[in-house]
Short mmCIF file of C-alpha atoms in Angstrom, two decimals:
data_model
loop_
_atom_site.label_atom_id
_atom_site.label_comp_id
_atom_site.label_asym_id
_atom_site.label_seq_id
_atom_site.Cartn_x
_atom_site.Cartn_y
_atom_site.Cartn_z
CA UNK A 1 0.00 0.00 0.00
CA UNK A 2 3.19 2.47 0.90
CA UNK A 3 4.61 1.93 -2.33
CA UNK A 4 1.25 2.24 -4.16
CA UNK A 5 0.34 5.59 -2.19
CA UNK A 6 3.67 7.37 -3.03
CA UNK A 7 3.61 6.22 -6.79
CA UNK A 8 0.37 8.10 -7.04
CA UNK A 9 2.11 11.07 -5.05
CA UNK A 10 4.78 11.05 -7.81
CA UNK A 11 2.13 10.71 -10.95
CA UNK A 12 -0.01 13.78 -9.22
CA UNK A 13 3.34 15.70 -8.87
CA UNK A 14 4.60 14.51 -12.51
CA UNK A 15 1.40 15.37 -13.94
CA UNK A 16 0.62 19.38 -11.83
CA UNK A 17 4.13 20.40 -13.16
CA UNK A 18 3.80 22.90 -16.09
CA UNK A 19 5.31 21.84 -19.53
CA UNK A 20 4.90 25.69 -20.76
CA UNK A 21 6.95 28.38 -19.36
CA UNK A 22 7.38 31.26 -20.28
CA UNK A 23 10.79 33.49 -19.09
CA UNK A 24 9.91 36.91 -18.26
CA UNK A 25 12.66 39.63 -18.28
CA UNK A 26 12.04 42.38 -15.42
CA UNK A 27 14.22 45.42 -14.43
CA UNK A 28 13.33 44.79 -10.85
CA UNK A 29 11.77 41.46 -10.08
CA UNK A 30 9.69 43.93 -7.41
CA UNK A 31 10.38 40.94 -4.20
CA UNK A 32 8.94 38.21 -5.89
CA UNK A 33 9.59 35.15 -4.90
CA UNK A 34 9.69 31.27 -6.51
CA UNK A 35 5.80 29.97 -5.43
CA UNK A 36 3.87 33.29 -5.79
CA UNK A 37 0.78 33.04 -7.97
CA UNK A 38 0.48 33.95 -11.91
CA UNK A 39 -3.01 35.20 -12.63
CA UNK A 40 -4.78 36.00 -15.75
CA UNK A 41 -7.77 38.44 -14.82
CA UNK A 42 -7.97 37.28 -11.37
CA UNK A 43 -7.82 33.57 -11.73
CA UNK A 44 -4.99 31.52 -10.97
CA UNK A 45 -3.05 30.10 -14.14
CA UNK A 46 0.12 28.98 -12.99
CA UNK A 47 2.75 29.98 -10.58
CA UNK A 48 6.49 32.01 -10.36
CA UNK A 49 9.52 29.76 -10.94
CA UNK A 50 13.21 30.60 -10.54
CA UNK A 51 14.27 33.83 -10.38
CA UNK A 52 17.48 34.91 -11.60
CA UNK A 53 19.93 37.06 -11.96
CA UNK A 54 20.85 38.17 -16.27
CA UNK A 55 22.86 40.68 -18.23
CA UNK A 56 22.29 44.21 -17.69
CA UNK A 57 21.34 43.64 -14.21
CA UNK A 58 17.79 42.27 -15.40
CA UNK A 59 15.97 39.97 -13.66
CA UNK A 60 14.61 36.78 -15.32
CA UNK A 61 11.33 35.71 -14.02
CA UNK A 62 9.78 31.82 -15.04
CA UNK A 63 6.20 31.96 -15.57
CA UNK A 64 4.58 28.60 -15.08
CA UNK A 65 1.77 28.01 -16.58
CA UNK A 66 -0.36 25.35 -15.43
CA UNK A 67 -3.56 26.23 -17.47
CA UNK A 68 -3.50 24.39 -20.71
CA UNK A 69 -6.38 26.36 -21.83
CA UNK A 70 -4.22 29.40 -22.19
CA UNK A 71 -1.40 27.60 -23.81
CA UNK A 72 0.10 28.54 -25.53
CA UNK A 73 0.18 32.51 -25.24
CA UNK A 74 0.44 34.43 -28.46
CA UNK A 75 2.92 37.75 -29.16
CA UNK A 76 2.09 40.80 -27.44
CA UNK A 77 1.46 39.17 -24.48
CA UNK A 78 2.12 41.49 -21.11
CA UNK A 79 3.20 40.24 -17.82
CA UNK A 80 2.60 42.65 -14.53
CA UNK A 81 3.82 42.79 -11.40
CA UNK A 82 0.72 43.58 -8.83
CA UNK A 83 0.28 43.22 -5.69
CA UNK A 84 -2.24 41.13 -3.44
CA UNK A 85 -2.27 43.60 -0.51
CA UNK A 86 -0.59 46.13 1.74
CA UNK A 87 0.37 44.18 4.26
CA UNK A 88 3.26 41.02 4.47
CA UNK A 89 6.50 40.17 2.32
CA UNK A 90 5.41 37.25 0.11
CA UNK A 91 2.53 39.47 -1.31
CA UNK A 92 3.39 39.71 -4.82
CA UNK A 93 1.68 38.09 -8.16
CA UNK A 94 2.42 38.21 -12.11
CA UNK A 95 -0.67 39.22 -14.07
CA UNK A 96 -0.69 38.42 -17.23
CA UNK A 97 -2.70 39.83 -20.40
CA UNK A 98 -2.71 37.94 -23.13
CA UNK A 99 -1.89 38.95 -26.13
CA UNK A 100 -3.83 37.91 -29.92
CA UNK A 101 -0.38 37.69 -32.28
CA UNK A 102 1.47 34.27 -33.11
CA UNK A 103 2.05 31.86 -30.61
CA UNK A 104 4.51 31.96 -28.24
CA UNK A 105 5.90 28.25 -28.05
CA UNK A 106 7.39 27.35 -24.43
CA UNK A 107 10.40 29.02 -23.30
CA UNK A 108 10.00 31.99 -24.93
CA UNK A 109 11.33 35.61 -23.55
CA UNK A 110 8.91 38.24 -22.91
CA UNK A 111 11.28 41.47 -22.96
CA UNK A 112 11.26 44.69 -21.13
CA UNK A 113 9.11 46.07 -23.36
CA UNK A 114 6.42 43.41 -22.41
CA UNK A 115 6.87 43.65 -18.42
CA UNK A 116 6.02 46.08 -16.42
CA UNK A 117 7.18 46.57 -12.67
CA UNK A 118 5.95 47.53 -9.55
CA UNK A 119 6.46 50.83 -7.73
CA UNK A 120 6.28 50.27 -3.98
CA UNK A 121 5.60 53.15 -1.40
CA UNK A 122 8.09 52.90 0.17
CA UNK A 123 10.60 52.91 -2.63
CA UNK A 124 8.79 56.06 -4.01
CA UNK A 125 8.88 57.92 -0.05
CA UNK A 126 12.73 56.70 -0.19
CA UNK A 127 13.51 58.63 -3.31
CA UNK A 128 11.74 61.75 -2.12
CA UNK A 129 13.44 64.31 -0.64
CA UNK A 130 13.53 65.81 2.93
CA UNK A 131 12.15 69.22 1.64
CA UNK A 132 9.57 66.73 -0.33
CA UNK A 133 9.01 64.81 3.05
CA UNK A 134 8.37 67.53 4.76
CA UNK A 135 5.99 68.96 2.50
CA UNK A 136 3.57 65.90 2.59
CA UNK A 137 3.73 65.66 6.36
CA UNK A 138 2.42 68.93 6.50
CA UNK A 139 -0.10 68.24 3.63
CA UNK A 140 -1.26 65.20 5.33
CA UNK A 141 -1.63 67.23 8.82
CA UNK A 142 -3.40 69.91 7.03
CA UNK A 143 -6.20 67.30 5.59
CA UNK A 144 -6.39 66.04 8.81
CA UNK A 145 -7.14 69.22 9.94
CA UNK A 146 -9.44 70.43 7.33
CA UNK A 147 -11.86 67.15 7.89
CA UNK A 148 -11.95 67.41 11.48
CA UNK A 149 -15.01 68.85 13.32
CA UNK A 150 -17.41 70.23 12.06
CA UNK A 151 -15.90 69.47 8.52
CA UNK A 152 -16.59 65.89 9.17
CA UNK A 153 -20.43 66.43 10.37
CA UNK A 154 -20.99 68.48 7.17
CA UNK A 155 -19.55 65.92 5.18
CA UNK A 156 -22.00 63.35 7.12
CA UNK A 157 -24.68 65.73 6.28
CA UNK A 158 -23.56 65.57 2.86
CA UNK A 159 -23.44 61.93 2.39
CA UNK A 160 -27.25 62.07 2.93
CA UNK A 161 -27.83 63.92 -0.60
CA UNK A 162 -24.94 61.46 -2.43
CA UNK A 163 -27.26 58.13 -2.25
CA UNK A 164 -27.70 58.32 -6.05
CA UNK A 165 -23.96 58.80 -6.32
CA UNK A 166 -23.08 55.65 -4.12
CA UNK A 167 -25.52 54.10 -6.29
CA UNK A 168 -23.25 55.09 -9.17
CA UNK A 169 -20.20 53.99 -7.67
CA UNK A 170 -21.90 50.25 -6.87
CA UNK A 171 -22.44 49.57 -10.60
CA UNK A 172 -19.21 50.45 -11.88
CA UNK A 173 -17.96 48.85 -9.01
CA UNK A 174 -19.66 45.97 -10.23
CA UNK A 175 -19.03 46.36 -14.19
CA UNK A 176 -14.62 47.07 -13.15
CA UNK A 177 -15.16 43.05 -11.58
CA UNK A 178 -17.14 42.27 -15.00
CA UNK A 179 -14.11 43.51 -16.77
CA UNK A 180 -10.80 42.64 -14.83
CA UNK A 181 -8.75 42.29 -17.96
CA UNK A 182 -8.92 46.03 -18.71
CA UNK A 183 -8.75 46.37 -14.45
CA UNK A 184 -5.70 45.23 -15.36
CA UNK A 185 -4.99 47.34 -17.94
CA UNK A 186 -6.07 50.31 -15.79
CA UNK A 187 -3.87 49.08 -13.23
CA UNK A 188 -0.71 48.38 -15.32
CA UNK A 189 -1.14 52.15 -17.03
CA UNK A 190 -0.99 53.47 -13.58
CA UNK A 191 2.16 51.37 -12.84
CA UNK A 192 3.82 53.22 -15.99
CA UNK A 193 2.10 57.20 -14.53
CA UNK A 194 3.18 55.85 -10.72
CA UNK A 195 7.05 55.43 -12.43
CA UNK A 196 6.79 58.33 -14.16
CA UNK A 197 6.09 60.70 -11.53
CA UNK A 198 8.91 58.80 -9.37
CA UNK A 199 11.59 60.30 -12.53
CA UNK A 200 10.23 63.96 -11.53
CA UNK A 201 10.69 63.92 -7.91
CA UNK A 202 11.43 67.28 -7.96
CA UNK A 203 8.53 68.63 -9.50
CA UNK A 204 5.95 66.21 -7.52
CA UNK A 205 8.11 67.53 -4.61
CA UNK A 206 7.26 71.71 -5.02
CA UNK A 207 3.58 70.56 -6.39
CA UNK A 208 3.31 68.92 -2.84
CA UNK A 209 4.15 71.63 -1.26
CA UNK A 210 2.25 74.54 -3.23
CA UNK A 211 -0.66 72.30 -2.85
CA UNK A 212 -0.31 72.25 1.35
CA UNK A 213 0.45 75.93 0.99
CA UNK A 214 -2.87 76.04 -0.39
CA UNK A 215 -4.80 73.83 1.88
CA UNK A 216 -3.47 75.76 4.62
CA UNK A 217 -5.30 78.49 3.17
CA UNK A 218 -8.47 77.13 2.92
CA UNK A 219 -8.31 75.82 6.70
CA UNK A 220 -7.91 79.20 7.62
CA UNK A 221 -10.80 80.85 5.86
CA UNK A 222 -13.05 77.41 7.49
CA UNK A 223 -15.57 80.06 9.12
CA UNK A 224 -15.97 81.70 6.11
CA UNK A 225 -16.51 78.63 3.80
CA UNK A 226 -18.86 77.39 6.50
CA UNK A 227 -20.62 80.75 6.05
CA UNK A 228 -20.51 80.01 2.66
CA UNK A 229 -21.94 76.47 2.73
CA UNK A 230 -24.91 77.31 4.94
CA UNK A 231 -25.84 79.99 2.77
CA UNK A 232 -25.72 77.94 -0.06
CA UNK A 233 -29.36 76.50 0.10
CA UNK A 234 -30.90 79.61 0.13
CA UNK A 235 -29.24 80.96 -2.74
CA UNK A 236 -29.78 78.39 -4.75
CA UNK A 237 -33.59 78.57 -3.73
CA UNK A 238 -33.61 81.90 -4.87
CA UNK A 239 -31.88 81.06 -7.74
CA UNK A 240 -34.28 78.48 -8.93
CA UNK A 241 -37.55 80.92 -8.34
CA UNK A 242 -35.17 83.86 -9.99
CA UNK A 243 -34.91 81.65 -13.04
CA UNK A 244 -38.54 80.79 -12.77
CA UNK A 245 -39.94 84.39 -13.29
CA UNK A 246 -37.30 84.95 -16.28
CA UNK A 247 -39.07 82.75 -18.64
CA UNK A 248 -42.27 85.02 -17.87
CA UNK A 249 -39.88 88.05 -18.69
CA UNK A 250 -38.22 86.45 -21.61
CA UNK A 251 -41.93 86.63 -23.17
CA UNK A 252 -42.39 90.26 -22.47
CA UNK A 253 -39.47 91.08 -24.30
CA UNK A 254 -39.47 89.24 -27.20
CA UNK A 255 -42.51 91.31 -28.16
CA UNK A 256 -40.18 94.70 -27.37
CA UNK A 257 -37.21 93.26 -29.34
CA UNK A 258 -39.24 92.65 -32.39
CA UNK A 259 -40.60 96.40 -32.55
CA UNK A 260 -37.31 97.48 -31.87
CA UNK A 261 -35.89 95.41 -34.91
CA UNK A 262 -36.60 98.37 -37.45
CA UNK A 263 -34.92 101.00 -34.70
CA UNK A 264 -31.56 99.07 -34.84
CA UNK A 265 -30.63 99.47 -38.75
CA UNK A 266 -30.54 103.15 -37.75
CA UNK A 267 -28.80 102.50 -34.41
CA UNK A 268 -26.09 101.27 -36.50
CA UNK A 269 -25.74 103.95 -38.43
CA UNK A 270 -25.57 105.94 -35.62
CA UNK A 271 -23.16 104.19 -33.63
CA UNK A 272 -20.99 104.07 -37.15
CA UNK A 273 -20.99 107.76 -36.74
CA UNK A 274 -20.32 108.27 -33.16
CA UNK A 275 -17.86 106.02 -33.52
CA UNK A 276 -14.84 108.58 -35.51
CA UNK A 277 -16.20 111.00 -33.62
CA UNK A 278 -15.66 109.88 -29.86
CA UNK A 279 -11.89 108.54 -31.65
CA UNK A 280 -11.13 112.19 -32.60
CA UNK A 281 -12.32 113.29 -28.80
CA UNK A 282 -9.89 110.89 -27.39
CA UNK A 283 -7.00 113.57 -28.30
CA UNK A 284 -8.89 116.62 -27.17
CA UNK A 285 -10.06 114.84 -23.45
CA UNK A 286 -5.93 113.69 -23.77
CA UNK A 287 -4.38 117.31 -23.74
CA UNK A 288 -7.91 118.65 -21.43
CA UNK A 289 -6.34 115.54 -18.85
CA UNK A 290 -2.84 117.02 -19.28
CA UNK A 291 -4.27 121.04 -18.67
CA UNK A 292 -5.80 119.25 -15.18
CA UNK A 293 -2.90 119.66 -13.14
CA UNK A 294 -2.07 123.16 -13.97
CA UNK A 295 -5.73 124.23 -13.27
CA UNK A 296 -5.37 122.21 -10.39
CA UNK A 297 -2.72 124.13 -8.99
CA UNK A 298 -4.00 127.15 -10.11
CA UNK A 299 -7.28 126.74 -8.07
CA UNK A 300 -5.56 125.59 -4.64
CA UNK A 301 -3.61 129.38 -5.03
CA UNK A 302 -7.00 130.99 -5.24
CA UNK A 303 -8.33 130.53 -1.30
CA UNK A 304 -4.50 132.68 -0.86
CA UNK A 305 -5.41 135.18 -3.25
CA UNK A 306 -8.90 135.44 -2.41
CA UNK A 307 -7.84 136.09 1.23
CA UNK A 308 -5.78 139.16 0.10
CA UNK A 309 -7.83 140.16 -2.66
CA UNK A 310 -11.25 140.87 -0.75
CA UNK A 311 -9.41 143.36 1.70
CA UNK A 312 -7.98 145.09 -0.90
CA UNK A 313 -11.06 144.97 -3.35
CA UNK A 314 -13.15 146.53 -0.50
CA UNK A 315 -10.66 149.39 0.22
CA UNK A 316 -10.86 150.26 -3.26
CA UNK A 317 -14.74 150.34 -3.47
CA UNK A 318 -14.49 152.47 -0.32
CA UNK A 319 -12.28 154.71 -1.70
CA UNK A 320 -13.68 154.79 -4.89
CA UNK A 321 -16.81 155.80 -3.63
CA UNK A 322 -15.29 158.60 -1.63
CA UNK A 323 -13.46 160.50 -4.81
CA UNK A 324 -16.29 159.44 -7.14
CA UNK A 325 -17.70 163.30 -6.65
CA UNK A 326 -14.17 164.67 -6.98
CA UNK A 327 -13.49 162.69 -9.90
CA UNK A 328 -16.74 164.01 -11.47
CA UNK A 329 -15.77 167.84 -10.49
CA UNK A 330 -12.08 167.13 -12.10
CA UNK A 331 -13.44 165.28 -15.53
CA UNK A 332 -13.79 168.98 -17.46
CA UNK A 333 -10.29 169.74 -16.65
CA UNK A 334 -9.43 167.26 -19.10
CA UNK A 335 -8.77 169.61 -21.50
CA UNK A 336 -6.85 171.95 -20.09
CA UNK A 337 -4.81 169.25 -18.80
CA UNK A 338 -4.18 168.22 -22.01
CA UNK A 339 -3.87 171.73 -24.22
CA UNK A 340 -1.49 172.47 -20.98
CA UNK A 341 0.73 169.60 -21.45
CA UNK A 342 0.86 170.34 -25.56
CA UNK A 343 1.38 174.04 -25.01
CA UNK A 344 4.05 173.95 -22.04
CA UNK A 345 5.76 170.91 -23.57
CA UNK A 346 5.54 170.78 -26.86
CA UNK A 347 5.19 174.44 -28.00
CA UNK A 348 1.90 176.51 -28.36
CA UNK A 349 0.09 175.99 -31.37
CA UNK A 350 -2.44 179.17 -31.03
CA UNK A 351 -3.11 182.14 -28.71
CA UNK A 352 -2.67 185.23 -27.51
CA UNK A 353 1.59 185.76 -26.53
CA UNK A 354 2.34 187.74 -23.40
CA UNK A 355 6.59 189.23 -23.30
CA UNK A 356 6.82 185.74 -21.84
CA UNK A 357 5.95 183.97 -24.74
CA UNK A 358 2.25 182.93 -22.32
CA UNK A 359 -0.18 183.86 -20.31
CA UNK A 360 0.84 183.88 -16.86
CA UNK A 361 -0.66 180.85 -15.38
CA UNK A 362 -0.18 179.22 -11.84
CA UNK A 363 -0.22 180.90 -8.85
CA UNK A 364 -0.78 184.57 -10.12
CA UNK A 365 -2.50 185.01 -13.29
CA UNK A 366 -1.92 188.53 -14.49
CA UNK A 367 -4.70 189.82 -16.81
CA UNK A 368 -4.23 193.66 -18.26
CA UNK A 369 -6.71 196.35 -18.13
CA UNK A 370 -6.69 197.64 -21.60
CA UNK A 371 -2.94 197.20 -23.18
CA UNK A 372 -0.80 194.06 -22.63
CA UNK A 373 2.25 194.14 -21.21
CA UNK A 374 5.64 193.81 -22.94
CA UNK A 375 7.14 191.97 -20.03
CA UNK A 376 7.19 192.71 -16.06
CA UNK A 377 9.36 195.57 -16.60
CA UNK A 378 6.92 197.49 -17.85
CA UNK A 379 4.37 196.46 -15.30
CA UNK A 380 6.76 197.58 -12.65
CA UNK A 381 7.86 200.63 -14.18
CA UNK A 382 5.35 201.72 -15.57
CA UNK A 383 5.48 202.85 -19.04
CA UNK A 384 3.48 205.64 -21.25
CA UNK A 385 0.50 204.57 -22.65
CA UNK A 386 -0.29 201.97 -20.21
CA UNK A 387 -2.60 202.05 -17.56
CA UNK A 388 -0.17 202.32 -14.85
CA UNK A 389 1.44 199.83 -12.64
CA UNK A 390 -2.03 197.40 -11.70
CA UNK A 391 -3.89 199.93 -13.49
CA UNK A 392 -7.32 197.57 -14.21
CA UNK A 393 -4.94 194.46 -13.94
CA UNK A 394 -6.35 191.42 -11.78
CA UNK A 395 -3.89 188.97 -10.05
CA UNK A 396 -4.28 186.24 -7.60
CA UNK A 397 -6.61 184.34 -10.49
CA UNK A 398 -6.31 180.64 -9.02
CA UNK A 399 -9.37 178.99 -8.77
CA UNK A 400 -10.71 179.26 -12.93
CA UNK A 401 -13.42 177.62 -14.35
CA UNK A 402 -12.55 174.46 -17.13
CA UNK A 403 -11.58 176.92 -20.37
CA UNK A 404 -11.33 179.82 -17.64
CA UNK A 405 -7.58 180.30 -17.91
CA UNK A 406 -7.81 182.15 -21.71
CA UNK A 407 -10.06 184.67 -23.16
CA UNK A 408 -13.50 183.67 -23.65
CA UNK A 409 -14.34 182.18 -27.10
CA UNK A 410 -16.64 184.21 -29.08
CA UNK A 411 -19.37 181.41 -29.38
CA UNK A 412 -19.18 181.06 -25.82
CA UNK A 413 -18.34 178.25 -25.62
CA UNK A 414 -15.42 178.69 -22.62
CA UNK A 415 -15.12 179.23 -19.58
CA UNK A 416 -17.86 175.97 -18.48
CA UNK A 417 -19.03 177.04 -15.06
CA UNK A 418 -19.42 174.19 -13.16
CA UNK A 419 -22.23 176.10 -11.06
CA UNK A 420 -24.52 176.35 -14.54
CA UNK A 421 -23.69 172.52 -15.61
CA UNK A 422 -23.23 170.39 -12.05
CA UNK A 423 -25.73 172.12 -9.87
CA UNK A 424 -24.50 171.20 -6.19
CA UNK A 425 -21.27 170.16 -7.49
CA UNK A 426 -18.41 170.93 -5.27
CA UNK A 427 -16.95 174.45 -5.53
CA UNK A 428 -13.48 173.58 -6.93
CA UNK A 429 -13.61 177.16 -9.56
CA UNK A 430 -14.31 180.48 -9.09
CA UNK A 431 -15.83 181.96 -12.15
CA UNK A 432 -14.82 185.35 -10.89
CA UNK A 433 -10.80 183.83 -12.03
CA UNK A 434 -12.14 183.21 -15.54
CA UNK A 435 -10.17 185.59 -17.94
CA UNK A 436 -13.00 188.32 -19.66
#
């Protein structure tokens, strides 16, 4: 009976071992070890052989495979490194998705290009840096932060109103099972975006930390997004009845925007002319912009001169108003003023001569009786066939009317006695000093 019992040992062991193997080449085996399973979407289909050491540093994996209904595998077939769970050593697998080109017969390599490794965490936290490190600590305490109270009980609340959305997540749950093979695919792409993002350490490293830069942010303004949130639902329900009412409105206008149809032809042709015309105002409002400051200063000097203006404004209307009458007496002296100037300065044009060349005029007008003088000799003297020293003469004339100071014009039209012309004028002539 022994020998009978480990003859059929032998023939079970004989016939379990794999005739088909298949060498896959790996640039890191990723800890597997000789035993662990070979899968094909989820189902066992043989198991991991020897693994050894090759050129290049590569490590060659044997695939035994066990299922004869895969065998043998065809060209383009792919062979993954996944792994069962988080936890444990011996916790690797080889998935394999077979491929649809010519078959593969046993013993056949499946290169580089048709592996693909595994990343684990800790390998990828190893090759960050301390900066990096740091950064994702403080991302990770931030999160922590940012969904503790009452984040969390909002985010319970929440749940309440994401039934349909769990609902969701149950049938694709359920159609990613239905479809492991492209699981797998899923799973190997993220392999290849998982070893990618390990060759730019450095830039996952500063996105890490601009990222918990910005998270701290947001925890700080948590009262204000929980303002935010609670407000939400009313907003939104004033929202929904704003929108309501705007389909009413929308049927007002389109009435108004149909009679207004005609009016916007002309509009245009309007707006075609206002157009050139607001461009050529842009220069004029340019320089009026530039002329601002000046006038600007120029107004902020005004309270100043305004402040010594007024005083002097109002002495001059006071004063003005006190030689107004003696301006009004002195206005017909104009004239002699002016024939006075001519004659004394620039030679007389007309009149009677005195020895002097003039009448006497200033403080003591001399005016003969009868005879004129030949000069003040004679007046003194005396001399025949004159009256006689002040013989009819008048002196002391200083006070004569406006045209007083020569003989009167035979129209009468000198002296102008102010008495006759400005009744209650000032006295400032005498018409007794007129010349006769």
């Amino acid at each position: 009976m022994l020998v009978v019992a480990v003859a059929a040992v032998t023939i079970l062991l004989v016939s379990s071992h794999s005739s088909y193997v298949l060498h896959a080449r790996f640039y890191d085996a990723g800890q597997l070890v000789g035993g662990d399973l070979v899968t094909v979407g989820g189902h066992q289909v043989g198991s991991v052989g020897q693994v050894t050491l090759v050129g290049h540093g590569m490590a060659d994996v044997a695939l035994n495979i066990t299922d004869r209904s895969l065998t043998p595998l065809r060209r383009g077939t792919i062979a993954t490194i996944g792994q069962t769970s988080l936890t444990g050593v011996a916790n690797r697998f080889v998935g394999i998705t077979p491929g649809s080109g010519p078959p593969l017969p046993s013993g056949s390599i499946l290169s580089p290009e048709q592996t693909r490794g595994i990343v684990d965490l800790d390998t990828l936290l190893d090759t960050l840096t301390p900066r990096v490190r740091t950064s994702l600590e403080s991302l990770l305490r931030t999160g922590a932060y940012t969904v503790s109270q009452p984040t969390a009980s909002q985010f319970n609340r929440g749940l309440l109103y994401s039934n349909s959305a769990l609902t969701e997540s149950t049938q694709l749950e359920a159609a990613l099972v239905a479809n492991r093979s492209a699981l797998s695919g899923l799973i190997s792409s993220s392999a290849q975006l998982t070893h990618a993002l390990a060759a730019h350490s450095q830039q996952l490293g500063g996105a890490v930390h601009e990222t918990a830069a910005v998270l701290r942010e947001i925890a700080t303004q948590r009262s204000a997004l929980a303002d935010s949130i609670s407000r939400a639902p009313a907003v939104l329900a004033q929202s929904t009845r704003v929108l309501g009412h705007l389909g009413g409105t929308l049927r007002v206008l389109d009435p108004v925007l149909v009679h207004l149809r005609p009016a916007a032809v002309r509009l245009g042709t309007l707006l075609r002319a206002v157009l050139p015309a607001a461009a050529n105002a842009i220069p004029t409002l340019q320089a009026l912009q530039r002329l601002v400051p000046g006038a600007e200063a120029a107004l902020e000097a005004f309270p100043a001169v305004e402040r010594v203006a007024t005083p002097a404004v109002n002495s001059l209307t006071t004063l003005l108003r006190v030689i107004s009458p003696s301006l009004s007496s002195l206005r017909p002296f104009t004239s002699d003023v002016v024939g006075g100037f001519f004659n004394g300065v620039g030679g007389a044009t007309a009149g009677t001569y005195d020895a002097n060349g003039h009448y006497l005029h200033g403080l003591a007008t001399i005016q003969g009786g009868g005879a004129s003088l030949t000069g003040l000799l004679n007046l003194l003297l005396g001399h025949p066939g004159t009256l006689g020293p002040f013989g009819g003469e008048r002196t002391g004339l200083l006070s004569p009317c406006p045209g007083g100071g020569g003989p009167p014009a035979a129209d009468r039209s000198n002296p102008w006695n102010f008495p006759d012309i400005l009744p209650g004028a000032p006295t400032v002539c005498k018409p007794s000093n007129n010349q006769r």
